Amino acid sequence: MSLLLSLFFSFFQIGLFSIGGGYAAMPLIQHQTVILHSWLTPTQFADLVTISAMTPGPIAINSATFVGMKVAGIPGVVVATLGNVLPSLIIMLILAHLYKKYSEQTLLKRILEGVRPVVVAAIFTAGLALLQLALNSFSKPDIFALVVFVVAFICLDSKRIKIGPIILLALGAIVGIGWAYVTNAL
Amino acid sequence: MAKDLVGEPKGKPEINLKFYLNLFWTTLTLSIFTFGGGFVIISLMRKKMVVQRGWINDEEMLDFMTLAQSSPGAIAVNGALVVGYHLAGLRGALVSTLGTIIPPMVILSLISVGYSVVQDNVWITAAFHGMRAVVAAIVLQVSWDLFKPLAKQKKALPILLFLIGFVALFILNINIMLVMISMILFSVVYSLVSLKREKGV
């Protein structure tokens, strides 16, 4: 029971403080599931982000389900997901009413703009943690992973090359298996 | 709600069981096609809700999406929630939220079970070895894309806040909840003061 409660409360906090959509929730998920509660190892967390990028649905809902299932089965899935959605439900309804009253949203927009730099810093920090994990360490990087990272980054950042993240992940899986075959790890 | 904000939509549907089923089905199918979450949902939702179903008009859609992005939580969930609420009140909000969260719940439940079975398999390990490097690139490229507009503003404050955030999180390892809460408080105070000052001038 206390496990279900802490699942609920953890994902409630993730829902409450993920501002800006997309990957904004990721650093919070990492904090709650890896650092605070050890429900996932850093590697399992990286795999979860990978899986989330390849499947439909927001990363927070995906994580709530993945972690809930792993830690407490189907009750865990339901509790974690509800916890994650509840702040949205409450705040959206409040905002919708405020919105009606003051149809100009200058203040709200200002507040969001003010928070954005820190959200970007949090996503950047979480990205560095993922990179460190992929490379094993920054000082003695896994050369294969480093090459894959650099190529993928260039493909994503280039305006000319149009390869989406899902295709890149599939290619990453293929070269990963190929590399293991070449180095006799298979 | 925004109900009386932009006047009556063209074809506000009759609220009956058939409508709820239709709303559920619409959000369910929308959710299945939202890969990676986030902003993709906006164009897809517009296509379904505005063009195909005619439940809301473009102006309302725009307002709803601003709201969805202003509220914490996943944009896809917020968007579905606010459209559902607009169409059929709290019950509509619950139906459209359920429609949105059920596909990822089912898919990730299955994957979670499958993952714990195969995570030590050599083929899976090899595949994830490659994919982990790609996902690091995805996340860092996203943060780079988000950083560019901050830098382009050519104002000191956003850059300073970014640096403070980075030092607090990466170097000092300060709890992210603490960082977010203090940042939100700072931003609320700063926005109130700066708006007041502008109005005073």
PDB file of C-alpha atoms in Angstrom, chain A residues 38-115:
ATOM      1  CA  SER A  38      15.756   3.400  -7.121  1.00  0.00           C
ATOM      2  CA  TRP A  39      12.829   1.897  -9.034  1.00  0.00           C
ATOM      3  CA  LEU A  40      15.016   1.932 -12.151  1.00  0.00           C
ATOM      4  CA  THR A  41      18.769   1.656 -12.689  1.00  0.00           C
ATOM      5  CA  PRO A  42      20.324   4.466 -14.794  1.00  0.00           C
ATOM      6  CA  THR A  43      20.560   1.998 -17.680  1.00  0.00           C
ATOM      7  CA  GLN A  44      16.914   0.994 -17.373  1.00  0.00           C
ATOM      8  CA  PHE A  45      16.017   4.690 -17.340  1.00  0.00           C
ATOM      9  CA  ALA A  46      17.988   5.278 -20.554  1.00  0.00           C
ATOM     10  CA  ASP A  47      16.188   2.297 -22.104  1.00  0.00           C
ATOM     11  CA  LEU A  48      12.857   3.724 -20.975  1.00  0.00           C
ATOM     12  CA  VAL A  49      13.617   7.040 -22.713  1.00  0.00           C
ATOM     13  CA  THR A  50      14.596   5.046 -25.812  1.00  0.00           C
ATOM     14  CA  ILE A  51      11.354   3.044 -25.710  1.00  0.00           C
ATOM     15  CA  SER A  52       9.316   6.233 -25.145  1.00  0.00           C
ATOM     16  CA  ALA A  53      10.842   7.831 -28.209  1.00  0.00           C
ATOM     17  CA  MET A  54       9.709   4.892 -30.317  1.00  0.00           C
ATOM     18  CA  THR A  55       6.177   4.407 -29.007  1.00  0.00           C
ATOM     19  CA  PRO A  56       3.132   6.693 -29.089  1.00  0.00           C
ATOM     20  CA  GLY A  57       2.146   8.718 -26.051  1.00  0.00           C
ATOM     21  CA  PRO A  58       3.729  11.339 -23.792  1.00  0.00           C
ATOM     22  CA  ILE A  59       6.950  10.348 -22.015  1.00  0.00           C
ATOM     23  CA  ALA A  60       5.421  10.909 -18.557  1.00  0.00           C
ATOM     24  CA  ILE A  61       2.488   8.550 -19.194  1.00  0.00           C
ATOM     25  CA  ASN A  62       4.839   6.006 -20.764  1.00  0.00           C
ATOM     26  CA  SER A  63       7.142   6.184 -17.751  1.00  0.00           C
ATOM     27  CA  ALA A  64       4.299   5.982 -15.245  1.00  0.00           C
ATOM     28  CA  THR A  65       3.082   2.815 -16.936  1.00  0.00           C
ATOM     29  CA  PHE A  66       6.523   1.257 -17.375  1.00  0.00           C
ATOM     30  CA  VAL A  67       7.603   1.930 -13.790  1.00  0.00           C
ATOM     31  CA  GLY A  68       4.188   1.163 -12.285  1.00  0.00           C
ATOM     32  CA  MET A  69       4.118  -2.225 -14.026  1.00  0.00           C
ATOM     33  CA  LYS A  70       7.678  -3.058 -13.017  1.00  0.00           C
ATOM     34  CA  VAL A  71       7.241  -2.091  -9.368  1.00  0.00           C
ATOM     35  CA  ALA A  72       3.649  -3.076  -8.574  1.00  0.00           C
ATOM     36  CA  GLY A  73       1.939  -4.695 -11.585  1.00  0.00           C
ATOM     37  CA  ILE A  74      -1.353  -3.427 -12.991  1.00  0.00           C
ATOM     38  CA  PRO A  75      -2.423  -1.592  -9.784  1.00  0.00           C
ATOM     39  CA  GLY A  76       0.914   0.233 -10.052  1.00  0.00           C
ATOM     40  CA  VAL A  77       0.173   1.212 -13.662  1.00  0.00           C
ATOM     41  CA  VAL A  78      -3.230   2.632 -12.746  1.00  0.00           C
ATOM     42  CA  VAL A  79      -2.039   4.471  -9.641  1.00  0.00           C
ATOM     43  CA  ALA A  80       1.078   5.992 -11.254  1.00  0.00           C
ATOM     44  CA  THR A  81      -0.814   7.110 -14.366  1.00  0.00           C
ATOM     45  CA  LEU A  82      -3.661   8.636 -12.375  1.00  0.00           C
ATOM     46  CA  GLY A  83      -1.143  10.417 -10.187  1.00  0.00           C
ATOM     47  CA  ASN A  84       0.496  11.832 -13.281  1.00  0.00           C
ATOM     48  CA  VAL A  85      -2.740  13.035 -14.896  1.00  0.00           C
ATOM     49  CA  LEU A  86      -4.388  14.473 -11.771  1.00  0.00           C
ATOM     50  CA  PRO A  87      -2.363  17.754 -11.630  1.00  0.00           C
ATOM     51  CA  SER A  88      -3.202  18.342 -15.304  1.00  0.00           C
ATOM     52  CA  LEU A  89      -6.880  17.816 -14.606  1.00  0.00           C
ATOM     53  CA  ILE A  90      -6.955  20.187 -11.625  1.00  0.00           C
ATOM     54  CA  ILE A  91      -4.768  22.919 -13.091  1.00  0.00           C
ATOM     55  CA  MET A  92      -6.312  22.830 -16.575  1.00  0.00           C
ATOM     56  CA  LEU A  93      -9.758  23.348 -15.081  1.00  0.00           C
ATOM     57  CA  ILE A  94      -8.528  26.242 -12.897  1.00  0.00           C
ATOM     58  CA  LEU A  95      -6.660  27.827 -15.820  1.00  0.00           C
ATOM     59  CA  ALA A  96      -9.683  27.454 -18.056  1.00  0.00           C
ATOM     60  CA  HIS A  97     -11.733  29.501 -15.576  1.00  0.00           C
ATOM     61  CA  LEU A  98      -9.029  32.137 -15.094  1.00  0.00           C
ATOM     62  CA  TYR A  99      -8.689  32.310 -18.842  1.00  0.00           C
ATOM     63  CA  LYS A 100     -12.365  33.152 -19.148  1.00  0.00           C
ATOM     64  CA  LYS A 101     -12.015  35.957 -16.613  1.00  0.00           C
ATOM     65  CA  TYR A 102      -8.876  37.569 -17.938  1.00  0.00           C
ATOM     66  CA  SER A 103      -8.784  36.663 -21.580  1.00  0.00           C
ATOM     67  CA  GLU A 104      -5.372  38.292 -21.916  1.00  0.00           C
ATOM     68  CA  GLN A 105      -2.747  35.860 -20.753  1.00  0.00           C
ATOM     69  CA  THR A 106       0.246  38.132 -20.509  1.00  0.00           C
ATOM     70  CA  LEU A 107       1.059  37.223 -16.923  1.00  0.00           C
ATOM     71  CA  LEU A 108       0.836  33.472 -17.513  1.00  0.00           C
ATOM     72  CA  LYS A 109       3.026  33.729 -20.599  1.00  0.00           C
ATOM     73  CA  ARG A 110       5.610  35.801 -18.706  1.00  0.00           C
ATOM     74  CA  ILE A 111       5.778  33.273 -15.891  1.00  0.00           C
ATOM     75  CA  LEU A 112       6.304  30.425 -18.358  1.00  0.00           C
ATOM     76  CA  GLU A 113       8.985  32.322 -20.238  1.00  0.00           C
ATOM     77  CA  GLY A 114      10.742  32.964 -16.942  1.00  0.00           C
ATOM     78  CA  VAL A 115      10.828  29.261 -16.084  1.00  0.00           C
TER      79      VAL A 115
END
